[in-house]
Amino acid sequence: EAQVTQNPRYLITVTGKKLTVTCSQNMNHEYMSWYRQDPGLGLRQIYYSMNVEVTDKGDVPEGYKVSRKEKRNFPLILESPSPNQTSLYFCASSRTRDTEAFFGQGTRLTVV
Amino acid sequence: QKEVEQNSGPLSVPEGAIASLNCTYSDRGSQSFFWYRQYSGKSPELIMSIYSNGDKEDGRFTAQLNKASQYVSLLIRDSQPSDSATYLCAVKGVGSSYKLIFGSGTRLLVRP
Protein backbone atom coordinates (compact mmCIF):
# COMPACT_ATOMS: atom_id res chain seq x y z
CA GLU A 1 0.00 0.00 0.00
CA ALA A 2 1.33 3.44 -0.98
CA GLN A 3 1.76 5.49 2.13
CA VAL A 4 3.64 8.05 4.18
CA THR A 5 4.46 6.79 7.65
CA GLN A 6 5.30 8.98 10.61
CA ASN A 7 6.48 7.94 14.04
CA PRO A 8 5.67 8.42 16.80
CA ARG A 9 1.98 9.34 16.56
CA TYR A 10 1.97 10.96 19.98
CA LEU A 11 4.87 12.37 21.97
CA ILE A 12 5.11 14.26 25.24
CA THR A 13 8.56 15.59 26.08
CA VAL A 14 10.26 18.16 28.26
CA THR A 15 11.82 21.44 27.24
CA GLY A 16 15.33 21.03 25.86
CA LYS A 17 15.31 17.29 25.32
CA LYS A 18 16.29 16.54 21.73
CA LEU A 19 13.83 14.51 19.71
CA THR A 20 13.38 13.16 16.21
CA VAL A 21 10.14 12.49 14.36
CA THR A 22 10.62 10.02 11.54
CA CYS A 23 8.92 10.09 8.14
CA SER A 24 9.14 7.45 5.47
CA GLN A 25 7.41 7.10 2.09
CA ASN A 26 7.25 4.04 -0.15
CA MET A 27 6.17 5.79 -3.36
CA ASN A 28 9.63 6.76 -4.62
CA HIS A 29 8.62 10.42 -4.45
CA GLU A 30 11.22 13.10 -5.08
CA TYR A 31 9.65 15.77 -2.91
CA MET A 32 9.00 15.67 0.81
CA SER A 33 8.03 18.31 3.34
CA TRP A 34 7.10 18.92 6.94
CA TYR A 35 4.17 21.01 8.15
CA ARG A 36 2.85 22.06 11.51
CA GLN A 37 -0.80 22.75 12.13
CA ASP A 38 -1.99 25.07 14.87
CA PRO A 39 -5.53 26.29 15.64
CA GLY A 40 -6.26 29.50 13.76
CA LEU A 41 -2.98 29.36 11.84
CA GLY A 42 -3.62 26.43 9.52
CA LEU A 43 -0.93 24.30 7.93
CA ARG A 44 2.46 25.95 7.70
CA GLN A 45 5.48 24.51 5.94
CA ILE A 46 8.58 23.99 8.09
CA TYR A 47 11.12 22.50 5.67
CA TYR A 48 11.05 20.74 2.35
CA SER A 49 13.33 18.55 0.29
CA MET A 50 13.47 18.26 -3.50
CA ASN A 51 15.80 15.26 -3.55
CA VAL A 52 18.47 13.44 -1.58
CA GLU A 53 20.76 15.94 0.16
CA VAL A 54 18.66 18.89 -1.11
CA THR A 55 16.65 20.66 1.59
CA ASP A 56 15.37 24.20 2.08
CA LYS A 57 13.48 26.29 4.59
CA GLY A 58 9.74 26.74 4.51
CA ASP A 59 7.80 29.45 6.31
CA VAL A 60 8.54 28.48 9.92
CA PRO A 61 11.97 26.75 10.08
CA GLU A 62 13.24 28.21 13.36
CA GLY A 63 13.99 25.56 15.95
CA TYR A 64 13.87 22.65 13.49
CA LYS A 65 16.37 20.67 11.45
CA VAL A 66 15.90 18.10 8.72
CA SER A 67 18.04 15.74 6.69
CA ARG A 68 17.50 13.72 3.50
CA LYS A 69 20.16 11.04 3.31
CA GLU A 70 17.90 8.55 1.57
CA LYS A 71 15.06 9.20 -0.86
CA ARG A 72 12.43 7.50 1.27
CA ASN A 73 13.23 9.12 4.65
CA PHE A 74 12.92 12.70 5.82
CA PRO A 75 13.26 13.01 9.62
CA LEU A 76 12.37 16.18 11.54
CA ILE A 77 14.75 17.04 14.37
CA LEU A 78 14.06 19.32 17.30
CA GLU A 79 17.43 19.89 18.96
CA SER A 80 16.07 21.83 21.95
CA PRO A 81 12.27 21.72 21.97
CA SER A 82 10.31 24.54 23.54
CA PRO A 83 6.64 24.77 24.56
CA ASN A 84 5.83 26.91 21.49
CA GLN A 85 6.66 23.87 19.36
CA THR A 86 3.68 22.03 20.81
CA SER A 87 1.68 21.28 17.69
CA LEU A 88 0.33 18.70 15.25
CA TYR A 89 3.00 17.79 12.71
CA PHE A 90 2.52 16.30 9.26
CA CYS A 91 4.97 14.89 6.79
CA ALA A 92 4.00 14.83 3.11
CA SER A 93 5.46 13.63 -0.17
CA SER A 94 4.87 14.39 -3.86
CA ARG A 95 5.98 12.72 -7.06
CA THR A 96 6.88 16.07 -8.67
CA ARG A 97 7.05 19.71 -7.66
CA ASP A 98 3.58 20.46 -9.04
CA THR A 99 1.57 17.33 -8.26
CA GLU A 100 -0.53 16.51 -5.22
CA ALA A 101 1.00 15.91 -1.80
CA PHE A 102 0.16 12.82 0.25
CA PHE A 103 0.23 13.17 4.00
CA GLY A 104 1.32 10.96 6.85
CA GLN A 105 -0.95 10.23 9.81
CA GLY A 106 0.40 13.08 11.88
CA THR A 107 2.41 13.41 15.10
CA ARG A 108 0.91 15.23 18.04
CA LEU A 109 3.78 16.74 20.00
CA THR A 110 3.48 18.29 23.45
CA VAL A 111 6.48 20.05 24.98
CA VAL A 112 6.16 20.79 28.71
CA GLN B 1 -3.91 39.91 2.18
CA LYS B 2 -3.57 36.19 2.83
CA GLU B 3 -2.12 34.16 -0.02
CA VAL B 4 -5.00 31.65 0.02
CA GLU B 5 -8.31 32.67 1.52
CA GLN B 6 -11.29 30.60 2.54
CA ASN B 7 -14.38 31.36 4.55
CA SER B 8 -13.92 29.57 7.87
CA GLY B 9 -17.61 28.67 8.15
CA PRO B 10 -19.20 26.62 9.41
CA LEU B 11 -21.17 26.02 6.25
CA SER B 12 -24.28 24.09 7.22
CA VAL B 13 -26.28 22.21 4.57
CA PRO B 14 -28.99 19.56 4.82
CA GLU B 15 -28.30 16.00 3.77
CA GLY B 16 -28.71 15.58 0.03
CA ALA B 17 -28.02 19.23 -0.79
CA ILE B 18 -25.14 20.69 -2.78
CA ALA B 19 -22.34 22.17 -0.69
CA SER B 20 -20.31 24.92 -2.36
CA LEU B 21 -16.88 25.74 -0.98
CA ASN B 22 -14.85 28.67 -2.26
CA CYS B 23 -11.22 29.73 -2.28
CA THR B 24 -9.35 32.72 -3.66
CA TYR B 25 -5.61 33.04 -4.12
CA SER B 26 -3.31 36.01 -4.55
CA ASP B 27 -0.53 34.82 -6.86
CA ARG B 28 -1.71 35.13 -10.46
CA GLY B 29 1.03 32.79 -11.68
CA SER B 30 -0.16 29.78 -9.67
CA GLN B 31 -0.75 26.69 -11.79
CA SER B 32 -1.63 23.82 -9.44
CA PHE B 33 -4.62 23.70 -7.11
CA PHE B 34 -5.81 21.08 -4.65
CA TRP B 35 -8.71 20.35 -2.35
CA TYR B 36 -8.16 18.31 0.79
CA ARG B 37 -10.61 17.03 3.37
CA GLN B 38 -9.53 16.87 7.00
CA TYR B 39 -11.44 15.27 9.85
CA SER B 40 -10.64 16.60 13.31
CA GLY B 41 -7.24 15.40 14.49
CA LYS B 42 -6.60 13.45 11.29
CA SER B 43 -4.34 14.07 8.32
CA PRO B 44 -5.44 15.94 5.18
CA GLU B 45 -6.82 13.61 2.54
CA LEU B 46 -6.67 14.60 -1.14
CA ILE B 47 -10.03 14.99 -2.83
CA MET B 48 -9.22 16.70 -6.12
CA SER B 49 -6.40 18.33 -8.02
CA ILE B 50 -7.05 20.80 -10.84
CA TYR B 51 -4.60 22.49 -13.17
CA SER B 52 -6.67 23.95 -16.04
CA ASN B 53 -9.51 26.44 -16.21
CA GLY B 54 -12.95 24.90 -16.10
CA ASP B 55 -14.59 22.04 -14.27
CA LYS B 56 -13.24 18.68 -13.18
CA GLU B 57 -15.63 16.05 -11.89
CA ASP B 58 -14.93 12.98 -9.75
CA GLY B 59 -17.97 11.21 -8.40
CA ARG B 60 -19.94 13.58 -6.19
CA PHE B 61 -17.17 16.18 -6.28
CA THR B 62 -16.59 18.91 -8.86
CA ALA B 63 -13.69 21.32 -8.74
CA GLN B 64 -13.92 24.57 -10.66
CA LEU B 65 -10.99 26.79 -11.55
CA ASN B 66 -11.02 30.33 -12.90
CA LYS B 67 -7.47 31.64 -13.18
CA ALA B 68 -8.56 35.06 -14.47
CA SER B 69 -10.56 35.61 -11.30
CA GLN B 70 -8.03 33.73 -9.13
CA TYR B 71 -10.80 31.58 -7.80
CA VAL B 72 -11.19 27.87 -7.20
CA SER B 73 -14.25 26.12 -5.82
CA LEU B 74 -15.41 22.68 -4.77
CA LEU B 75 -18.97 21.45 -5.16
CA ILE B 76 -20.17 18.42 -3.24
CA ARG B 77 -23.39 16.95 -4.61
CA ASP B 78 -25.77 14.83 -2.56
CA SER B 79 -23.97 15.83 0.65
CA GLN B 80 -23.81 13.17 3.35
CA PRO B 81 -23.25 13.53 7.11
CA SER B 82 -19.93 11.74 6.57
CA ASP B 83 -18.85 14.72 4.45
CA SER B 84 -18.83 16.86 7.60
CA ALA B 85 -15.20 17.93 7.91
CA THR B 86 -12.87 20.83 7.25
CA TYR B 87 -12.02 21.39 3.59
CA LEU B 88 -8.62 22.84 2.82
CA CYS B 89 -7.76 24.65 -0.38
CA ALA B 90 -4.08 24.44 -1.34
CA VAL B 91 -2.21 26.31 -4.05
CA LYS B 92 1.25 25.48 -5.35
CA GLY B 93 3.54 28.46 -4.97
CA VAL B 94 5.09 30.03 -8.05
CA GLY B 95 8.80 29.62 -8.68
CA SER B 96 11.41 26.94 -8.25
CA SER B 97 10.77 26.21 -4.60
CA TYR B 98 8.48 23.44 -3.41
CA LYS B 99 5.86 25.41 -1.54
CA LEU B 100 2.24 24.39 -1.02
CA ILE B 101 0.19 27.19 0.49
CA PHE B 102 -2.91 26.23 2.42
CA GLY B 103 -5.98 28.21 3.25
CA SER B 104 -7.24 28.07 6.80
CA GLY B 105 -10.08 25.75 5.76
CA THR B 106 -13.88 25.82 5.65
CA ARG B 107 -15.76 23.70 8.15
CA LEU B 108 -18.69 21.89 6.55
CA LEU B 109 -21.60 20.50 8.59
CA VAL B 110 -24.10 18.25 6.83
CA ARG B 111 -27.31 17.98 8.85
CA PRO B 112 -29.13 14.59 8.72
CSV table of C-alpha atoms in Angstrom, one decimal:
chain,number,residue,atom,x,y,z
A,1,GLU,CA,0.0,0.0,0.0
A,2,ALA,CA,1.3,3.4,-1.0
A,3,GLN,CA,1.8,5.5,2.1
A,4,VAL,CA,3.6,8.0,4.2
A,5,THR,CA,4.5,6.8,7.7
A,6,GLN,CA,5.3,9.0,10.6
A,7,ASN,CA,6.5,7.9,14.0
A,8,PRO,CA,5.7,8.4,16.8
A,9,ARG,CA,2.0,9.3,16.6
A,10,TYR,CA,2.0,11.0,20.0
A,11,LEU,CA,4.9,12.4,22.0
A,12,ILE,CA,5.1,14.3,25.2
A,13,THR,CA,8.6,15.6,26.1
A,14,VAL,CA,10.3,18.2,28.3
A,15,THR,CA,11.8,21.4,27.2
A,16,GLY,CA,15.3,21.0,25.9
A,17,LYS,CA,15.3,17.3,25.3
A,18,LYS,CA,16.3,16.5,21.7
A,19,LEU,CA,13.8,14.5,19.7
A,20,THR,CA,13.4,13.2,16.2
A,21,VAL,CA,10.1,12.5,14.4
A,22,THR,CA,10.6,10.0,11.5
A,23,CYS,CA,8.9,10.1,8.1
A,24,SER,CA,9.1,7.5,5.5
A,25,GLN,CA,7.4,7.1,2.1
A,26,ASN,CA,7.2,4.0,-0.2
A,27,MET,CA,6.2,5.8,-3.4
A,28,ASN,CA,9.6,6.8,-4.6
A,29,HIS,CA,8.6,10.4,-4.4
A,30,GLU,CA,11.2,13.1,-5.1
A,31,TYR,CA,9.7,15.8,-2.9
A,32,MET,CA,9.0,15.7,0.8
A,33,SER,CA,8.0,18.3,3.3
A,34,TRP,CA,7.1,18.9,6.9
A,35,TYR,CA,4.2,21.0,8.1
A,36,ARG,CA,2.9,22.1,11.5
A,37,GLN,CA,-0.8,22.8,12.1
A,38,ASP,CA,-2.0,25.1,14.9
A,39,PRO,CA,-5.5,26.3,15.6
A,40,GLY,CA,-6.3,29.5,13.8
A,41,LEU,CA,-3.0,29.4,11.8
A,42,GLY,CA,-3.6,26.4,9.5
A,43,LEU,CA,-0.9,24.3,7.9
A,44,ARG,CA,2.5,25.9,7.7
A,45,GLN,CA,5.5,24.5,5.9
A,46,ILE,CA,8.6,24.0,8.1
A,47,TYR,CA,11.1,22.5,5.7
A,48,TYR,CA,11.1,20.7,2.4
A,49,SER,CA,13.3,18.6,0.3
A,50,MET,CA,13.5,18.3,-3.5
A,51,ASN,CA,15.8,15.3,-3.5
A,52,VAL,CA,18.5,13.4,-1.6
A,53,GLU,CA,20.8,15.9,0.2
A,54,VAL,CA,18.7,18.9,-1.1
A,55,THR,CA,16.6,20.7,1.6
A,56,ASP,CA,15.4,24.2,2.1
A,57,LYS,CA,13.5,26.3,4.6
A,58,GLY,CA,9.7,26.7,4.5
A,59,ASP,CA,7.8,29.5,6.3
A,60,VAL,CA,8.5,28.5,9.9
A,61,PRO,CA,12.0,26.8,10.1
A,62,GLU,CA,13.2,28.2,13.4
A,63,GLY,CA,14.0,25.6,15.9
A,64,TYR,CA,13.9,22.7,13.5
A,65,LYS,CA,16.4,20.7,11.5
A,66,VAL,CA,15.9,18.1,8.7
A,67,SER,CA,18.0,15.7,6.7
A,68,ARG,CA,17.5,13.7,3.5
A,69,LYS,CA,20.2,11.0,3.3
A,70,GLU,CA,17.9,8.5,1.6
A,71,LYS,CA,15.1,9.2,-0.9
A,72,ARG,CA,12.4,7.5,1.3
A,73,ASN,CA,13.2,9.1,4.6
A,74,PHE,CA,12.9,12.7,5.8
A,75,PRO,CA,13.3,13.0,9.6
A,76,LEU,CA,12.4,16.2,11.5
A,77,ILE,CA,14.8,17.0,14.4
A,78,LEU,CA,14.1,19.3,17.3
A,79,GLU,CA,17.4,19.9,19.0
A,80,SER,CA,16.1,21.8,21.9
A,81,PRO,CA,12.3,21.7,22.0
A,82,SER,CA,10.3,24.5,23.5
A,83,PRO,CA,6.6,24.8,24.6
A,84,ASN,CA,5.8,26.9,21.5
A,85,GLN,CA,6.7,23.9,19.4
A,86,THR,CA,3.7,22.0,20.8
A,87,SER,CA,1.7,21.3,17.7
A,88,LEU,CA,0.3,18.7,15.3
A,89,TYR,CA,3.0,17.8,12.7
A,90,PHE,CA,2.5,16.3,9.3
A,91,CYS,CA,5.0,14.9,6.8
A,92,ALA,CA,4.0,14.8,3.1
A,93,SER,CA,5.5,13.6,-0.2
A,94,SER,CA,4.9,14.4,-3.9
A,95,ARG,CA,6.0,12.7,-7.1
A,96,THR,CA,6.9,16.1,-8.7
A,97,ARG,CA,7.0,19.7,-7.7
A,98,ASP,CA,3.6,20.5,-9.0
A,99,THR,CA,1.6,17.3,-8.3
A,100,GLU,CA,-0.5,16.5,-5.2
A,101,ALA,CA,1.0,15.9,-1.8
A,102,PHE,CA,0.2,12.8,0.2
A,103,PHE,CA,0.2,13.2,4.0
A,104,GLY,CA,1.3,11.0,6.9
A,105,GLN,CA,-0.9,10.2,9.8
A,106,GLY,CA,0.4,13.1,11.9
A,107,THR,CA,2.4,13.4,15.1
A,108,ARG,CA,0.9,15.2,18.0
A,109,LEU,CA,3.8,16.7,20.0
A,110,THR,CA,3.5,18.3,23.4
A,111,VAL,CA,6.5,20.1,25.0
A,112,VAL,CA,6.2,20.8,28.7
B,1,GLN,CA,-3.9,39.9,2.2
B,2,LYS,CA,-3.6,36.2,2.8
B,3,GLU,CA,-2.1,34.2,0.0
B,4,VAL,CA,-5.0,31.6,0.0
B,5,GLU,CA,-8.3,32.7,1.5
B,6,GLN,CA,-11.3,30.6,2.5
B,7,ASN,CA,-14.4,31.4,4.5
B,8,SER,CA,-13.9,29.6,7.9
B,9,GLY,CA,-17.6,28.7,8.2
B,10,PRO,CA,-19.2,26.6,9.4
B,11,LEU,CA,-21.2,26.0,6.2
B,12,SER,CA,-24.3,24.1,7.2
B,13,VAL,CA,-26.3,22.2,4.6
B,14,PRO,CA,-29.0,19.6,4.8
B,15,GLU,CA,-28.3,16.0,3.8
B,16,GLY,CA,-28.7,15.6,0.0
B,17,ALA,CA,-28.0,19.2,-0.8
B,18,ILE,CA,-25.1,20.7,-2.8
B,19,ALA,CA,-22.3,22.2,-0.7
B,20,SER,CA,-20.3,24.9,-2.4
B,21,LEU,CA,-16.9,25.7,-1.0
B,22,ASN,CA,-14.8,28.7,-2.3
B,23,CYS,CA,-11.2,29.7,-2.3
B,24,THR,CA,-9.3,32.7,-3.7
B,25,TYR,CA,-5.6,33.0,-4.1
B,26,SER,CA,-3.3,36.0,-4.5
B,27,ASP,CA,-0.5,34.8,-6.9
B,28,ARG,CA,-1.7,35.1,-10.5
B,29,GLY,CA,1.0,32.8,-11.7
B,30,SER,CA,-0.2,29.8,-9.7
B,31,GLN,CA,-0.7,26.7,-11.8
B,32,SER,CA,-1.6,23.8,-9.4
B,33,PHE,CA,-4.6,23.7,-7.1
B,34,PHE,CA,-5.8,21.1,-4.6
B,35,TRP,CA,-8.7,20.4,-2.3
B,36,TYR,CA,-8.2,18.3,0.8
B,37,ARG,CA,-10.6,17.0,3.4
B,38,GLN,CA,-9.5,16.9,7.0
B,39,TYR,CA,-11.4,15.3,9.9
B,40,SER,CA,-10.6,16.6,13.3
B,41,GLY,CA,-7.2,15.4,14.5
B,42,LYS,CA,-6.6,13.5,11.3
B,43,SER,CA,-4.3,14.1,8.3
B,44,PRO,CA,-5.4,15.9,5.2
B,45,GLU,CA,-6.8,13.6,2.5
B,46,LEU,CA,-6.7,14.6,-1.1
B,47,ILE,CA,-10.0,15.0,-2.8
B,48,MET,CA,-9.2,16.7,-6.1
B,49,SER,CA,-6.4,18.3,-8.0
B,50,ILE,CA,-7.0,20.8,-10.8
B,51,TYR,CA,-4.6,22.5,-13.2
B,52,SER,CA,-6.7,23.9,-16.0
B,53,ASN,CA,-9.5,26.4,-16.2
B,54,GLY,CA,-13.0,24.9,-16.1
B,55,ASP,CA,-14.6,22.0,-14.3
B,56,LYS,CA,-13.2,18.7,-13.2
B,57,GLU,CA,-15.6,16.1,-11.9
B,58,ASP,CA,-14.9,13.0,-9.7
B,59,GLY,CA,-18.0,11.2,-8.4
B,60,ARG,CA,-19.9,13.6,-6.2
B,61,PHE,CA,-17.2,16.2,-6.3
B,62,THR,CA,-16.6,18.9,-8.9
B,63,ALA,CA,-13.7,21.3,-8.7
B,64,GLN,CA,-13.9,24.6,-10.7
B,65,LEU,CA,-11.0,26.8,-11.6
B,66,ASN,CA,-11.0,30.3,-12.9
B,67,LYS,CA,-7.5,31.6,-13.2
B,68,ALA,CA,-8.6,35.1,-14.5
B,69,SER,CA,-10.6,35.6,-11.3
B,70,GLN,CA,-8.0,33.7,-9.1
B,71,TYR,CA,-10.8,31.6,-7.8
B,72,VAL,CA,-11.2,27.9,-7.2
B,73,SER,CA,-14.2,26.1,-5.8
B,74,LEU,CA,-15.4,22.7,-4.8
B,75,LEU,CA,-19.0,21.4,-5.2
B,76,ILE,CA,-20.2,18.4,-3.2
B,77,ARG,CA,-23.4,17.0,-4.6
B,78,ASP,CA,-25.8,14.8,-2.6
B,79,SER,CA,-24.0,15.8,0.6
B,80,GLN,CA,-23.8,13.2,3.4
B,81,PRO,CA,-23.3,13.5,7.1
B,82,SER,CA,-19.9,11.7,6.6
B,83,ASP,CA,-18.8,14.7,4.4
B,84,SER,CA,-18.8,16.9,7.6
B,85,ALA,CA,-15.2,17.9,7.9
B,86,THR,CA,-12.9,20.8,7.2
B,87,TYR,CA,-12.0,21.4,3.6
B,88,LEU,CA,-8.6,22.8,2.8
B,89,CYS,CA,-7.8,24.6,-0.4
B,90,ALA,CA,-4.1,24.4,-1.3
B,91,VAL,CA,-2.2,26.3,-4.0
B,92,LYS,CA,1.3,25.5,-5.3
B,93,GLY,CA,3.5,28.5,-5.0
B,94,VAL,CA,5.1,30.0,-8.0
B,95,GLY,CA,8.8,29.6,-8.7
B,96,SER,CA,11.4,26.9,-8.2
B,97,SER,CA,10.8,26.2,-4.6
B,98,TYR,CA,8.5,23.4,-3.4
B,99,LYS,CA,5.9,25.4,-1.5
B,100,LEU,CA,2.2,24.4,-1.0
B,101,ILE,CA,0.2,27.2,0.5
B,102,PHE,CA,-2.9,26.2,2.4
B,103,GLY,CA,-6.0,28.2,3.2
B,104,SER,CA,-7.2,28.1,6.8
B,105,GLY,CA,-10.1,25.8,5.8
B,106,THR,CA,-13.9,25.8,5.7
B,107,ARG,CA,-15.8,23.7,8.2
B,108,LEU,CA,-18.7,21.9,6.6
B,109,LEU,CA,-21.6,20.5,8.6
B,110,VAL,CA,-24.1,18.2,6.8
B,111,ARG,CA,-27.3,18.0,8.9
B,112,PRO,CA,-29.1,14.6,8.7
